[in-house]
Amino acid sequence: MSTMKLKEFIKAIRNCKQAKDERAVVSKESALIRNAFKEKNPKNRHRNIAKLLFVNLLGYPTQFGQVETIKCVASDDYTEKRIGYMALSQLMNESSELLMMVTQAIKNDLNSSKSNFIVALGLTSIAEISTEDMCRELYTEVKKLMRSTSSYIKKKAILAAVRIIKNIPDTIDDFMEVIDVLINEHSHSITLATMTLIQEIINIEPERVGTFRKYTKVLIKILKNLIHSGYAPEYDIQGIKDPFLQVRIIRVLGHLGEGNEDASDDMNDILTEIATSTEGSKGAANSILYECVRAIMLIEASSGLRALGINILGRFLVNKENNIRFIALTNLHKLVNIDYNAVQRHKTTVIGCLKDPDLVIKKEALDLIYQICKNTNVKGIVKELLNFLLTAEKEFKEDLANKICMAVEKYSPTKKWHVDTVIKVLTLAGSEVMDNFICSLITLIASTAELQNYSVNKTYFSMKENLEQSGLQQLGVWLIGEFGELLVSGQTMEMDDTPINVTEEEAVETIEKVMEHYKDKGDKGDVIIQYSLVALSKLTIRFESMKGKIQELIQNQVHNPNIEIQQRACEFMKLIDEDWDQHRLAIFEPMPFQGDENMLVDATERAVREEGEGDEDDLTQLKREAAPAQTHVPEESPLDDIFGINYDQQDESPDDNFDPLGDIFGGMGTDAPAPPSDPVSDPLGDIFGGGSATASASSGLGSDIFGGSPASQTPSDLFGSAPSAPAAPTYIAHEDSNIKVLFNFERDSMDSSTHRITAVYTNKSSSVLDSINMQISVKKYLNLQLFAVSSSSLQPMPTEQVTQEMKIQNTHEGKDPIVLRARITYTHVASGQKVVETKVLEGLPTGY
Amino acid sequence: MIEFILLVNKQGQTRLSQYYNSYTVKERVLLEGELVRKCLSRTQKQCSFFNHQQFKVIYRRYASLYFIIGINSDEDINELSMLEFIHNTVETLDRYFENVCELDIMFNIEKAHFIIDEMIMNGCILETNKESVLTPLKAIMKASK
């Protein structure tokens, strides 16, 4: 069977309806061509190689034709030679070992005296496929041909030289003198090729610019002549004289003027002329103007010329054609570092580009807008960007949301604005925002006490309405976990001064909803579930009343298919267990943040959490308000200490393999950054502030942690070293016919300014006393921690006692005495009489 | 430097391709497919440039044919000039084939290559004068008759 004609073959391919038909036709024909090559019959060789070109185009292998291609190249017949060379560029590449075989054939052709066309074929193959070895072999021929009398040969020889200098940079020297001659040739194509060669030399050896600078005046003259030449129909495009050549020359001039005043001065006039007199709204004119702007930005342009260039970009920016606007945007981008103000002037127009339906334009504009951002204008710009975020399509939303976050992080003038803006972005495009922006916002809030209440409330209400925005949920869940008590405090006012009332139950329900929503939603959803688990666990100490519900929610995750969630859930379940009652408080204590330096301008101030929460009235509030001013988290992170003590306690823990803290913090891998934990030499001493410098700064934080829960033992009991305190003085705080309240004083073993007071209630009546409670308010210099009464009711027996612990730190110890205002309430069950006693307690014992 | 020039129809079939650096057949097929998809997804109103992998892509559509030029991203090129050059190429083909269409290029693939070879050499613009581009081809055709 003989092979088809080229036309028949192409028709056969065109008739194929399916890819598999095409494959069949191609493989059949390829097999036939291979056989024809084997028979060494040169009759249809030319036709078969042409078919291979087509096969190659379709994306099928053609290696079997390479040897035949080389035979064609060496053929005496021009038609065969031509198709051979064509196949050489198309079917073979530099790495092909067979190429060495054609070197001699090419050399012969370069020296051919038969026809210029044959020489040209040789030059083309050098330009397109030559290897380093081939270049060495052939470059003397090429150099000679660069001086050919035929411009057809000459232009191809110049471009072949471009390939040679790339392969063998040493040869550049050899070509320099030829360029001296070529530069004075008056031919469009020779000048064009010469410009390409010069540009390539500059690319390879930038220091050669100095040598080429001598051509500045010649090039200016060529350019001038070109612009003022008469009508040349073959080179005119849309009324512009050879725009391709103009662009090329201006490009080289730009290089020559870069960093050189003299050369720049020389070209000032011609560039001004081109920038002002190139007319036409079509592509050709704009391509020249564009090149001109680039040269102006590169050289040491005069201020007038620079203004001209910037004006051109301004005009481009309002052009109705997208291509031109794209160019304007990319170049303004380059200009930002050179002339910020000039770019900044176009701010409004650039922002307007975000309305463009073309994504390419929008992205370019967004990049530029980000570049324009500064501390001073970021608010205005971001406000506009947020409007666009509202309507942005999916593909653009991600870019836009993250760029806003970037701008906010970098330039935000205030922390409040930072918080507001990122929450807004999260509300609009929370699922597109990258994790790192959420984490840094968490760090910011956690390290800025005055924003915590605001942030948790704001986020809480936004997250409830935007369940889809995963980023917002992530933030919200973390905030509820960390600052839940601020959310339910009832202290936050709405705009119209009505208090916001969120109950503990509602807060936990919100987390429940989030968990429900993000169940089985892939990796992103799993991250949110993990955040939720951590938050819920933290809430066990903040919302005591919700412990049961929380336990239930965590229990639900124990069988989660995600192993990470499953493990966390199991661990947290264990932590809720009463075995851990004493330690839970320490574990879930608010996290002290060290954050980024630039975010922690203000020292972190945080209220020490009170245990006596739940009975909110004006008295305790007084105390609560007073607290933050008095206490502050030490600079040294107590977290390290917490780590330390728990590692130590492992031996005592019910399950030896259970390393709760490691896991908790491991589980929060995606959570906010924990401060680096340095090795702690004496963790026990540190946590209880034993003589270390952190003791006073931490206001007895260590003891807070363990002295916290009312039922717990005192820290000294815990570790068996009874304090060697003298007999504790007592003080009768209140006595009436029904009740006696006696204060037992005890100085804190570590901190002499801290007094531990145990109030002992005894029933003097014959009736049960119920609803026993005492609230205490203190002056600002006193720091009070009041715990709940051990029981709210008292049987009518003198042996029966109810105790209530409190801790008072006197920051004016030795100067001002401790003065308390107490409100004691109880109900005399027999008579139903409700007693409220308010009194000032003065003259409390000191100096014990 | 131009990395490649492609002529692809709306069905995604490549009708002419010249690569100025080595690519395997597989790489080419993949690249061409992705480029056509991107071009097709863009409307006439959108701009003629986009980035694809390491390439700046400049394209123009003529009826059902896309002319696509790829340039390395790190190369400082004049996109507008490239766009003009594509048009110049099309006009040259048009002058030779008289109202060039997809089939002309398919059935005269040698000649089409010849024309492109006279205009671009190793990725550099060689000639933009249509007459100078076509004269050698006409001379050869005359001689071979």
PDB file of C-alpha atoms in Angstrom, chain A residues 44 66 68 123 144 147 159 201 213 236 271 294 328 330 406 462 491 496 519 621 637 642 674 689 706 723 726 748:
ATOM      1  CA  ASN A  44       7.979  10.533  -2.093  1.00  0.00           C
ATOM      2  CA  GLN A  66      14.782  12.412  11.821  1.00  0.00           C
ATOM      3  CA  GLU A  68      15.330  11.091   6.613  1.00  0.00           C
ATOM      4  CA  LEU A 123      21.390  30.643   8.473  1.00  0.00           C
ATOM      5  CA  LYS A 144      31.408  36.714   6.822  1.00  0.00           C
ATOM      6  CA  ARG A 147      28.977  41.598   5.461  1.00  0.00           C
ATOM      7  CA  LEU A 159      19.973  37.045  13.812  1.00  0.00           C
ATOM      8  CA  ILE A 201      24.621  41.699  23.833  1.00  0.00           C
ATOM      9  CA  ARG A 213      26.756  54.619  23.976  1.00  0.00           C
ATOM     10  CA  ASP A 236       3.544  52.502   7.203  1.00  0.00           C
ATOM     11  CA  LEU A 271      11.763  61.511  22.889  1.00  0.00           C
ATOM     12  CA  ARG A 294       9.377  53.169  29.245  1.00  0.00           C
ATOM     13  CA  ALA A 328      -1.200  51.912  31.945  1.00  0.00           C
ATOM     14  CA  THR A 330       1.344  47.740  34.733  1.00  0.00           C
ATOM     15  CA  MET A 406      -2.737  42.933  53.845  1.00  0.00           C
ATOM     16  CA  SER A 462     -21.968  38.980  63.024  1.00  0.00           C
ATOM     17  CA  GLN A 491     -22.237  45.315  80.586  1.00  0.00           C
ATOM     18  CA  ASP A 496     -28.701  53.406  71.845  1.00  0.00           C
ATOM     19  CA  LYS A 519     -19.860  19.008  60.286  1.00  0.00           C
ATOM     20  CA  GLN A 621     -19.107  45.480  89.688  1.00  0.00           C
ATOM     21  CA  SER A 637       4.643  34.546  80.250  1.00  0.00           C
ATOM     22  CA  ILE A 642       1.819  26.366  83.632  1.00  0.00           C
ATOM     23  CA  ALA A 674       1.443  30.560  71.870  1.00  0.00           C
ATOM     24  CA  GLY A 689       5.677  32.908  92.658  1.00  0.00           C
ATOM     25  CA  PHE A 706      -5.014  26.953  92.507  1.00  0.00           C
ATOM     26  CA  PRO A 723       2.920  27.826 106.242  1.00  0.00           C
ATOM     27  CA  PRO A 726       1.506  32.678 113.668  1.00  0.00           C
ATOM     28  CA  ASP A 748      -0.199  35.011 101.942  1.00  0.00           C
TER      29      ASP A 748
END
